[in-house]
Amino acid sequence: MKKRNGIEKLRMAFAIVVFMLVLVPSVHAEVINCNNCSDCSAKIQSASAGDVVKLTEDITNHYGNCIEFNDKDGITFDGDNYMIYGDNDFEGYGIYLSYQSNNNIIKNCKINDFRYGIYLSNSDNNNLTNNTANDNNRYGINMPGSDNNTVENNTLNSNTNGGIYLSNSDYNTIEGNTLSQNVQHGIYTRDSGNNSIYNNYFNNTDNVNFMGTLYSNKWNTTKIAGTNIINGAYIGGNYWAYLDGTGFSETGTDTDEDGICDNYYTLATNNIDYLPLTEPPVPQVIIYVNETGWWIEPDQFNPSSTPIQSAIDHATAGNTIIVKNGAYTENVDVDKCLTIRSENGPENCTVNAAIHGDSVFELIWSADNTNLSGFTVSGATGTDSAGISLVGVSHCNISGNIVSGNNEGILVFDEANNNKIINNTITSNSGDGIYLFWAVQNTIENNNVSLNSNQGIFINFSGSNTIANNTMAGNTYNFGVSGNYLADYTQDIDTSNLIEGKPVYYWIGESDRQVPSDAGFVGIVNSSKIIVKDLTMTENLYGVMFAFTYDSTIENVTASANMYGIYMTDSSENNLTGNIISDNNGKGIHIQSSGMNLIYNNLFNNTNNFGIEGTIAKNDWNTTKTSGKNIINGSYLGGNYWAMPSGTGFSETCTDTEGDGICDNYYNLTTNNVDYLPLVRVRGDLEITDVWVNWPDNCTICYNVTNIGTGTASEGHNTSLYVDSVEKAYDFVAEPLMPNESYTGCFNYTWEYKPPEDNITVCVDFNDTVTESNETNNCLSETWMCGDVNMDGTVTPADSGKVFNHYLDSNYPLGLSWAADVNGDGTITPADSGKIFNRYLDSSYDMDCCCARKDRM
């Protein structure tokens, strides 16, 4: 404790105030508006004692100190409930009263993401009221060397070190504040005494920590009637809870049911709460609701056009509301602890939004410990509305509901923590099924989430949630987790969750493992030496997610129809190769503050192939040019293949003068991210090299197609048969053809020769599936005539001689074997040779080739 005497300080402060009142003439306080950090600080400096400086808009992403008083006295700063956000680097102070800034009022401010929310340095007689300081890197409020201040009705949650820090600070009043879920402490005192700390709500792993010299502090006031911090009937001490439900106030006895524990609570020597608060039992009251009103038996019926809301408005915390079968049209706001349930389940009780832009059920800040079950909830279709919204509430239980036809299904946000969403069916909503935003330590379990137009379950900037035994199917993106920090990705998610019947693999802190082949979702967090290989990943926020992960591999993964094919945040030294990343709706690959990754031999084909944000670190997008089959069947490994659905991707439009399958120019994605060896397809060249009849077995026509180009010809092209310019049949080539590789096929068509001749044409790739180096050589046309074995267009002794030679030596070549069998007996003999010669002598001489008669086909 500081050596100066507290009473003397009070006397001196009072004398100064009296002196100033005597000397300073009466003036009217002026309200001065400001809109940013420097503007507000400047207005404070120019203001006069008694003036009000009021914030008129949100302040976001500020680095360093924001609002500074700099020894200014007697000023009111009113944040008017606008947000004052730091930049997540956790430097600086949201509001800074430095070196004897006294007699000021700080109110209605919402301060997040600074090192300290509000910082009082050697500043006295200030009032901090109705402020929120959450998610700061050290403390919500820090008060070194500051005395006689009042800290009342503030919310100080989820700060890394603690809610309030008193260091060498005395005679302060800390009353009516909520200090919950701070990582280390609720309140931290060092060398501080004679502080009055009462009627506060503590719910932290460690609620109070003492350091330095231990002085006496007062932890309760005299027991007086009045509504306390937990809505009890008496003001006395503080409410002491722990996150696991074992706090002193949660487990203590209250024999006389006055909301004060029977026993005092010793924090440390000379630091005792003699009147710790507890929650007294609430008499069981049941309110019944039907479509026209509500009642408490045996009291009178109360008609209402919004009977559920009317019942809530007339209820007392702890009451139960039972809703009879029916269809209700209203928007229901729940502002107190209640049990609200249908009498006979969701199939018999529907609540539809009267105002479509508002949520059907909204549980707001004061509705902690509410149970809501057994309703079909629909009609909240406006932007930001939901079937069921939980806003800043804790320990609520949402179960057994059917939530459909809304914008969001169930929305849990704004520090709604420690709630349970269990056994609900959430389907056919136009937004997300279940959406958590700034909400921690919730349980999402045994829900059926399907056919929602955005995400099934989406966890955004919300850590330490438990996700178990949920089924997700048919959502545009079934599942996803997002955030900026490791804590945002730290969840309890196991394989009991199924996506389209496949398990979710969400690994944290793992190493030396390979993801199984049946994965429905892959999320790897804070891990190393993980292999993700040979998977097809679709319809999630990410095909594969790496967060704070290094020295791991993603290989031979097909990722499509996701928001992001591959997503990496704060991940390094990973190897991504051989993946097909196509038709994803956001980005093919998204890299956030990640470097030293090797990304090569992948095929990207998305409208937006990549996104690189946050700290732009160097990644390698190619390996050394090496002989080997690449992702597009080219001959060299190098970089990646960059395509777009429009056909205008870098690899689709680049030049390749060397014909080696590597673009002539590099592809600059952004700073420190260049693909120096982007792949390009070396084009194939398809040619029909032969056409024949499958004689003597039958009269089907067969063909040989050869890739005479230097690149691979992709699969999926057709070959077509034309007889006398009329298409008769087509065949499908189902495999790619490498350079100099051939494919033989036969048409499912029985040809009937019609004398005197047939013009036969076979064309390859008539559906233009393959981009070729030469598009003019796809067809082979021949004129076929019975007896014209050398295909010169006439029947001559030369044809007769060829047939006889073939009879003598079966290896002797014939152009058309079927045309040599002019007597149609299935063999080539001297008789055929003679018939051909006779035809030469007499053009009316009859020849009977096999394919000219249906009985021989």
PDB file of N, CA and C in Angstrom, residues 661-693:
ATOM      1  N   GLY A 661       6.225 -28.232 -72.541  1.00  0.00           N
ATOM      2  CA  GLY A 661       5.164 -28.264 -71.545  1.00  0.00           C
ATOM      3  C   GLY A 661       5.369 -27.308 -70.394  1.00  0.00           C
ATOM      4  N   ILE A 662       6.332 -26.381 -70.535  1.00  0.00           N
ATOM      5  CA  ILE A 662       6.579 -25.339 -69.543  1.00  0.00           C
ATOM      6  C   ILE A 662       6.347 -23.991 -70.226  1.00  0.00           C
ATOM      7  N   CYS A 663       5.530 -23.132 -69.605  1.00  0.00           N
ATOM      8  CA  CYS A 663       5.260 -21.819 -70.190  1.00  0.00           C
ATOM      9  C   CYS A 663       6.570 -21.051 -70.375  1.00  0.00           C
ATOM     10  N   ASP A 664       6.595 -20.217 -71.405  1.00  0.00           N
ATOM     11  CA  ASP A 664       7.787 -19.407 -71.654  1.00  0.00           C
ATOM     12  C   ASP A 664       8.018 -18.383 -70.557  1.00  0.00           C
ATOM     13  N   ASN A 665       6.943 -17.893 -69.926  1.00  0.00           N
ATOM     14  CA  ASN A 665       7.058 -16.847 -68.910  1.00  0.00           C
ATOM     15  C   ASN A 665       6.627 -17.376 -67.545  1.00  0.00           C
ATOM     16  N   TYR A 666       7.173 -16.762 -66.481  1.00  0.00           N
ATOM     17  CA  TYR A 666       6.772 -17.136 -65.131  1.00  0.00           C
ATOM     18  C   TYR A 666       5.427 -16.501 -64.786  1.00  0.00           C
ATOM     19  N   TYR A 667       4.805 -17.004 -63.730  1.00  0.00           N
ATOM     20  CA  TYR A 667       3.493 -16.523 -63.278  1.00  0.00           C
ATOM     21  C   TYR A 667       3.669 -15.889 -61.911  1.00  0.00           C
ATOM     22  N   ASN A 668       3.512 -14.572 -61.846  1.00  0.00           N
ATOM     23  CA  ASN A 668       3.700 -13.819 -60.603  1.00  0.00           C
ATOM     24  C   ASN A 668       2.362 -13.723 -59.867  1.00  0.00           C
ATOM     25  N   LEU A 669       2.213 -14.493 -58.803  1.00  0.00           N
ATOM     26  CA  LEU A 669       0.970 -14.472 -58.043  1.00  0.00           C
ATOM     27  C   LEU A 669       0.879 -13.200 -57.213  1.00  0.00           C
ATOM     28  N   THR A 670       1.915 -12.931 -56.415  1.00  0.00           N
ATOM     29  CA  THR A 670       2.026 -11.702 -55.645  1.00  0.00           C
ATOM     30  C   THR A 670       3.454 -11.626 -55.120  1.00  0.00           C
ATOM     31  N   THR A 671       3.751 -10.646 -54.294  1.00  0.00           N
ATOM     32  CA  THR A 671       5.104 -10.489 -53.767  1.00  0.00           C
ATOM     33  C   THR A 671       5.590 -11.778 -53.114  1.00  0.00           C
ATOM     34  N   ASN A 672       6.794 -12.211 -53.473  1.00  0.00           N
ATOM     35  CA  ASN A 672       7.430 -13.404 -52.898  1.00  0.00           C
ATOM     36  C   ASN A 672       6.699 -14.700 -53.222  1.00  0.00           C
ATOM     37  N   ASN A 673       5.807 -14.656 -54.175  1.00  0.00           N
ATOM     38  CA  ASN A 673       5.063 -15.860 -54.548  1.00  0.00           C
ATOM     39  C   ASN A 673       4.970 -15.914 -56.070  1.00  0.00           C
ATOM     40  N   VAL A 674       5.908 -16.671 -56.681  1.00  0.00           N
ATOM     41  CA  VAL A 674       6.035 -16.735 -58.131  1.00  0.00           C
ATOM     42  C   VAL A 674       6.153 -18.199 -58.555  1.00  0.00           C
ATOM     43  N   ASP A 675       5.373 -18.576 -59.565  1.00  0.00           N
ATOM     44  CA  ASP A 675       5.554 -19.883 -60.200  1.00  0.00           C
ATOM     45  C   ASP A 675       6.462 -19.653 -61.408  1.00  0.00           C
ATOM     46  N   TYR A 676       7.727 -20.066 -61.272  1.00  0.00           N
ATOM     47  CA  TYR A 676       8.697 -19.829 -62.334  1.00  0.00           C
ATOM     48  C   TYR A 676       8.603 -20.851 -63.462  1.00  0.00           C
ATOM     49  N   LEU A 677       7.900 -21.947 -63.239  1.00  0.00           N
ATOM     50  CA  LEU A 677       7.798 -23.009 -64.260  1.00  0.00           C
ATOM     51  C   LEU A 677       6.344 -23.473 -64.409  1.00  0.00           C
ATOM     52  N   PRO A 678       5.426 -22.547 -64.706  1.00  0.00           N
ATOM     53  CA  PRO A 678       4.016 -22.967 -64.842  1.00  0.00           C
ATOM     54  C   PRO A 678       3.863 -23.961 -65.996  1.00  0.00           C
ATOM     55  N   LEU A 679       3.013 -24.934 -65.781  1.00  0.00           N
ATOM     56  CA  LEU A 679       2.813 -25.985 -66.773  1.00  0.00           C
ATOM     57  C   LEU A 679       1.875 -25.520 -67.873  1.00  0.00           C
ATOM     58  N   VAL A 680       2.047 -26.092 -69.049  1.00  0.00           N
ATOM     59  CA  VAL A 680       1.137 -25.870 -70.169  1.00  0.00           C
ATOM     60  C   VAL A 680       0.948 -27.213 -70.867  1.00  0.00           C
ATOM     61  N   ARG A 681      -0.207 -27.400 -71.430  1.00  0.00           N
ATOM     62  CA  ARG A 681      -0.450 -28.649 -72.144  1.00  0.00           C
ATOM     63  C   ARG A 681       0.266 -28.622 -73.499  1.00  0.00           C
ATOM     64  N   VAL A 682       1.117 -29.634 -73.731  1.00  0.00           N
ATOM     65  CA  VAL A 682       1.670 -29.855 -75.065  1.00  0.00           C
ATOM     66  C   VAL A 682       0.611 -30.619 -75.838  1.00  0.00           C
ATOM     67  N   ARG A 683       0.211 -30.066 -76.963  1.00  0.00           N
ATOM     68  CA  ARG A 683      -0.983 -30.583 -77.618  1.00  0.00           C
ATOM     69  C   ARG A 683      -0.721 -31.875 -78.376  1.00  0.00           C
ATOM     70  N   GLY A 684      -1.682 -32.742 -78.301  1.00  0.00           N
ATOM     71  CA  GLY A 684      -1.647 -33.943 -79.103  1.00  0.00           C
ATOM     72  C   GLY A 684      -2.164 -33.664 -80.502  1.00  0.00           C
ATOM     73  N   ASP A 685      -2.092 -34.673 -81.375  1.00  0.00           N
ATOM     74  CA  ASP A 685      -2.587 -34.564 -82.758  1.00  0.00           C
ATOM     75  C   ASP A 685      -3.169 -35.911 -83.134  1.00  0.00           C
ATOM     76  N   LEU A 686      -4.483 -36.001 -83.161  1.00  0.00           N
ATOM     77  CA  LEU A 686      -5.169 -37.265 -83.416  1.00  0.00           C
ATOM     78  C   LEU A 686      -5.383 -37.465 -84.911  1.00  0.00           C
ATOM     79  N   GLU A 687      -5.135 -38.698 -85.345  1.00  0.00           N
ATOM     80  CA  GLU A 687      -5.284 -39.019 -86.764  1.00  0.00           C
ATOM     81  C   GLU A 687      -5.835 -40.433 -86.896  1.00  0.00           C
ATOM     82  N   ILE A 688      -6.809 -40.615 -87.789  1.00  0.00           N
ATOM     83  CA  ILE A 688      -7.279 -41.965 -88.131  1.00  0.00           C
ATOM     84  C   ILE A 688      -6.266 -42.546 -89.105  1.00  0.00           C
ATOM     85  N   THR A 689      -5.574 -43.569 -88.680  1.00  0.00           N
ATOM     86  CA  THR A 689      -4.492 -44.131 -89.507  1.00  0.00           C
ATOM     87  C   THR A 689      -4.927 -45.359 -90.309  1.00  0.00           C
ATOM     88  N   ASP A 690      -6.068 -45.950 -89.977  1.00  0.00           N
ATOM     89  CA  ASP A 690      -6.512 -47.122 -90.744  1.00  0.00           C
ATOM     90  C   ASP A 690      -7.990 -47.352 -90.475  1.00  0.00           C
ATOM     91  N   VAL A 691      -8.701 -47.852 -91.495  1.00  0.00           N
ATOM     92  CA  VAL A 691     -10.102 -48.242 -91.388  1.00  0.00           C
ATOM     93  C   VAL A 691     -10.264 -49.559 -92.120  1.00  0.00           C
ATOM     94  N   TRP A 692     -10.989 -50.505 -91.560  1.00  0.00           N
ATOM     95  CA  TRP A 692     -11.167 -51.806 -92.200  1.00  0.00           C
ATOM     96  C   TRP A 692     -12.473 -52.449 -91.756  1.00  0.00           C
ATOM     97  N   VAL A 693     -12.853 -53.479 -92.460  1.00  0.00           N
ATOM     98  CA  VAL A 693     -14.027 -54.290 -92.117  1.00  0.00           C
ATOM     99  C   VAL A 693     -13.561 -55.517 -91.365  1.00  0.00           C
TER     100      VAL A 693
END
